[in-house]
Amino acid sequence: SPEAASRIKAALQSRFENQAQRLDDALLKSSGAAGDASASREALQQEAKISRQPLYDRAFSEGASGIDSDVIDALMKSPSMKKSMGEAATRILDREAAAAAGGPKTTGLFGEYPEGAVPVYDEAGNVSKYINSEGKEVDKLRTLEYWDAVKVSLDDDIQASLNKGANGRARALINLRDRLVNSLDDSIESYSGARGNASRIFGTSDALSAGE
């Protein structure tokens, strides 16, 4: 029955969240450990990512219709953001190809058109484009999964900058990344829960503020 299915889903969700929380606790402990624990921390980080996949799947599902954000619209003007967006699009297209071949499902690149957008028809009666209330053409919104891939691309560039000692460059990228993430959290509450403590423990923001 629908009620039974709902109870089972809630129980599974609780189990995933508890498991992820236990890994978060382990990550917190390892982050304060003395000595060279980078290998074990990397293993815990990977394990936490795997454990949290059901939570990410839930967040991606909730953000499958697309993210409509003035903050993100402003961020898209940044050259660095455009670079990460291109890399993210490639990641999502790769996932779509893998899904078509029997791999894990993906919500894809695009969701729905923004709320209030109306179709414009050509002479043959086919939809040629969508426009907003101001008469401007609009595209479909990009999914949360896509914007998470943009975040991952920014994370990679941040780490690469830190490795080269380019802390100023890293700070600029962190500024973009953090504003993107805050906007996504505001749009899809479960996205913050999916990331958990790992983003705080291994985030490059803390390393920079500590002068590392």
Coordinates of C-alpha atoms in Angstrom, one line a residue:
S1 CA 0.0 0.0 0.0
P2 CA 1.1 3.6 -0.4
E3 CA 1.3 4.0 3.4
A4 CA 3.5 1.0 3.8
A5 CA 5.8 2.1 1.0
S6 CA 6.1 5.5 2.6
R7 CA 7.1 4.0 5.9
I8 CA 9.7 1.8 4.2
K9 CA 11.1 4.8 2.4
A10 CA 11.3 6.8 5.6
A11 CA 13.1 4.0 7.4
L12 CA 15.7 3.6 4.6
Q13 CA 16.2 7.4 4.6
S14 CA 16.8 7.4 8.3
R15 CA 19.3 4.5 8.0
F16 CA 21.3 6.3 5.3
E17 CA 21.3 9.6 7.3
N18 CA 22.5 7.7 10.4
Q19 CA 25.2 5.9 8.5
A20 CA 26.4 9.2 7.0
Q21 CA 26.4 10.9 10.4
R22 CA 28.6 8.2 11.8
L23 CA 31.1 8.8 9.0
D24 CA 30.9 12.5 9.6
D25 CA 31.9 11.9 13.2
A26 CA 34.8 9.8 12.1
L27 CA 35.9 12.6 9.7
L28 CA 35.7 15.1 12.5
K29 CA 37.9 13.0 14.7
S30 CA 40.5 12.4 11.9
S31 CA 40.6 16.1 11.0
G32 CA 42.1 16.8 14.5
A33 CA 44.5 13.8 14.6
A34 CA 48.2 14.4 14.9
G35 CA 50.8 13.2 12.4
D36 CA 50.5 12.2 8.7
A37 CA 46.9 11.0 8.4
S38 CA 46.3 12.2 4.9
A39 CA 45.8 8.7 3.5
S40 CA 43.3 7.6 6.1
R41 CA 41.5 10.9 5.8
E42 CA 41.2 10.5 2.0
A43 CA 39.8 7.0 2.5
L44 CA 37.3 8.3 5.0
Q45 CA 36.4 11.1 2.7
Q46 CA 35.7 8.7 -0.2
E47 CA 33.7 6.4 2.1
A48 CA 31.6 9.4 3.3
K49 CA 31.0 10.3 -0.3
I50 CA 29.7 6.8 -1.2
S51 CA 27.6 6.7 2.0
R52 CA 26.0 10.0 1.2
Q53 CA 25.1 9.1 -2.4
P54 CA 21.4 8.3 -1.5
L55 CA 21.2 11.8 0.1
Y56 CA 22.7 13.4 -3.0
D57 CA 20.2 11.4 -5.1
R58 CA 17.4 12.8 -3.1
A59 CA 18.6 16.4 -3.4
F60 CA 19.2 16.0 -7.1
S61 CA 15.7 14.6 -7.5
E62 CA 14.3 17.6 -5.7
G63 CA 16.3 19.9 -7.9
A64 CA 15.6 18.1 -11.2
S65 CA 13.2 20.8 -12.4
G66 CA 16.0 23.4 -12.3
I67 CA 17.4 26.1 -10.1
D68 CA 16.1 29.7 -10.7
S69 CA 18.4 32.1 -8.9
D70 CA 19.4 35.7 -9.4
V71 CA 22.6 35.1 -7.5
I72 CA 23.6 32.3 -10.0
D73 CA 22.6 34.5 -12.9
A74 CA 25.1 37.1 -11.6
L75 CA 27.8 34.5 -11.1
M76 CA 27.5 33.3 -14.6
K77 CA 29.1 36.5 -15.9
S78 CA 32.4 35.4 -14.3
P79 CA 35.0 33.9 -16.8
S80 CA 36.1 31.4 -14.2
M81 CA 32.4 30.4 -13.6
K82 CA 31.9 30.0 -17.4
K83 CA 35.0 27.7 -17.5
S84 CA 33.6 25.5 -14.7
M85 CA 30.2 25.5 -16.3
G86 CA 31.6 24.1 -19.5
E87 CA 33.5 21.4 -17.6
A88 CA 30.3 20.6 -15.7
A89 CA 28.3 20.2 -18.9
T90 CA 30.8 17.7 -20.1
R91 CA 30.5 15.7 -16.8
I92 CA 26.7 15.6 -17.0
L93 CA 26.8 14.6 -20.7
D94 CA 29.2 11.8 -19.8
R95 CA 26.8 10.7 -17.1
E96 CA 23.9 10.7 -19.5
A97 CA 25.8 8.5 -21.9
A98 CA 26.7 6.1 -19.1
A99 CA 23.1 6.0 -18.0
A100 CA 21.9 5.2 -21.5
A101 CA 24.3 2.3 -21.4
G102 CA 22.9 0.9 -18.2
G103 CA 24.8 3.0 -15.7
P104 CA 23.5 5.0 -12.7
K105 CA 20.6 7.3 -13.5
T106 CA 21.1 11.1 -13.8
T107 CA 18.7 14.0 -13.7
G108 CA 20.6 15.4 -16.7
L109 CA 21.6 18.9 -17.6
F110 CA 18.3 20.8 -18.1
G111 CA 15.1 20.9 -16.1
E112 CA 12.1 23.0 -16.9
Y113 CA 11.6 26.5 -18.2
P114 CA 11.4 29.3 -15.6
E115 CA 8.1 29.9 -13.9
G116 CA 6.0 32.3 -16.0
A117 CA 7.8 31.6 -19.3
V118 CA 5.4 31.3 -22.3
P119 CA 6.0 29.5 -25.6
V120 CA 6.2 31.4 -28.9
Y121 CA 5.0 29.5 -32.0
D122 CA 6.2 29.6 -35.6
E123 CA 4.0 29.6 -38.7
A124 CA 3.8 25.8 -38.6
G125 CA 2.5 25.8 -35.1
N126 CA 5.7 24.5 -33.5
V127 CA 7.2 26.1 -30.4
S128 CA 10.2 28.1 -31.6
K129 CA 11.2 29.6 -28.2
Y130 CA 10.1 30.6 -24.7
I131 CA 10.0 34.2 -23.5
N132 CA 9.6 35.8 -20.1
S133 CA 7.2 38.6 -19.0
E134 CA 9.6 41.1 -20.5
G135 CA 9.6 39.4 -23.9
K136 CA 13.1 38.2 -23.6
E137 CA 14.0 34.6 -24.7
V138 CA 14.8 32.2 -21.9
D139 CA 16.4 28.8 -21.7
K140 CA 15.5 25.9 -19.6
L141 CA 16.8 26.0 -16.0
R142 CA 19.8 23.8 -15.2
T143 CA 19.4 21.1 -12.7
L144 CA 20.9 20.9 -9.2
E145 CA 23.0 18.0 -10.3
Y146 CA 24.6 20.2 -13.0
W147 CA 25.3 23.0 -10.5
D148 CA 26.8 20.5 -8.1
A149 CA 29.1 19.5 -11.0
V150 CA 30.0 23.2 -11.4
K151 CA 30.9 23.3 -7.7
V152 CA 33.1 20.2 -8.1
S153 CA 34.9 21.9 -11.0
L154 CA 35.5 25.0 -8.9
D155 CA 36.8 22.8 -6.1
D156 CA 39.3 21.2 -8.5
D157 CA 40.5 24.6 -9.6
I158 CA 40.7 25.8 -6.0
Q159 CA 42.9 22.9 -5.0
A160 CA 45.1 23.3 -8.1
S161 CA 45.6 27.0 -7.2
L162 CA 46.5 26.1 -3.6
N163 CA 49.0 23.4 -4.8
K164 CA 50.8 26.1 -6.8
G165 CA 50.7 28.5 -3.9
A166 CA 48.4 30.9 -5.8
N167 CA 46.3 31.7 -2.7
G168 CA 44.9 34.9 -4.1
R169 CA 43.5 33.0 -7.1
A170 CA 42.2 30.4 -4.7
R171 CA 40.4 33.0 -2.6
A172 CA 38.7 34.4 -5.7
L173 CA 37.5 31.0 -6.7
I174 CA 36.3 30.2 -3.1
N175 CA 34.3 33.4 -3.2
L176 CA 32.5 32.2 -6.3
R177 CA 32.1 28.7 -5.0
D178 CA 30.7 29.7 -1.6
R179 CA 28.1 32.0 -3.2
L180 CA 27.0 29.3 -5.6
V181 CA 26.7 26.8 -2.7
N182 CA 24.8 29.2 -0.5
S183 CA 22.3 29.9 -3.3
L184 CA 21.9 26.1 -4.0
D185 CA 21.3 25.6 -0.2
D186 CA 18.6 28.3 -0.2
S187 CA 16.9 26.7 -3.2
I188 CA 17.1 23.0 -2.2
E189 CA 17.4 22.5 1.6
S190 CA 18.4 18.8 1.3
Y191 CA 21.5 19.7 -0.6
S192 CA 23.2 21.0 2.5
G193 CA 22.4 17.8 4.4
A194 CA 23.8 15.7 1.6
R195 CA 27.2 17.5 1.7
G196 CA 27.4 17.0 5.5
N197 CA 30.5 17.8 7.6
A198 CA 32.9 16.6 4.9
S199 CA 32.6 19.9 3.0
R200 CA 33.5 21.8 6.2
I201 CA 36.3 19.4 7.2
F202 CA 38.1 19.2 3.9
G203 CA 37.0 22.6 2.5
T204 CA 39.9 24.9 1.3
S205 CA 38.3 27.9 2.9
D206 CA 39.5 26.8 6.4
A207 CA 43.0 26.1 5.1
L208 CA 43.3 29.6 3.7
S209 CA 41.9 31.3 6.8
A210 CA 44.5 29.4 8.9
G211 CA 47.3 30.7 6.6
E212 CA 48.1 27.2 5.2

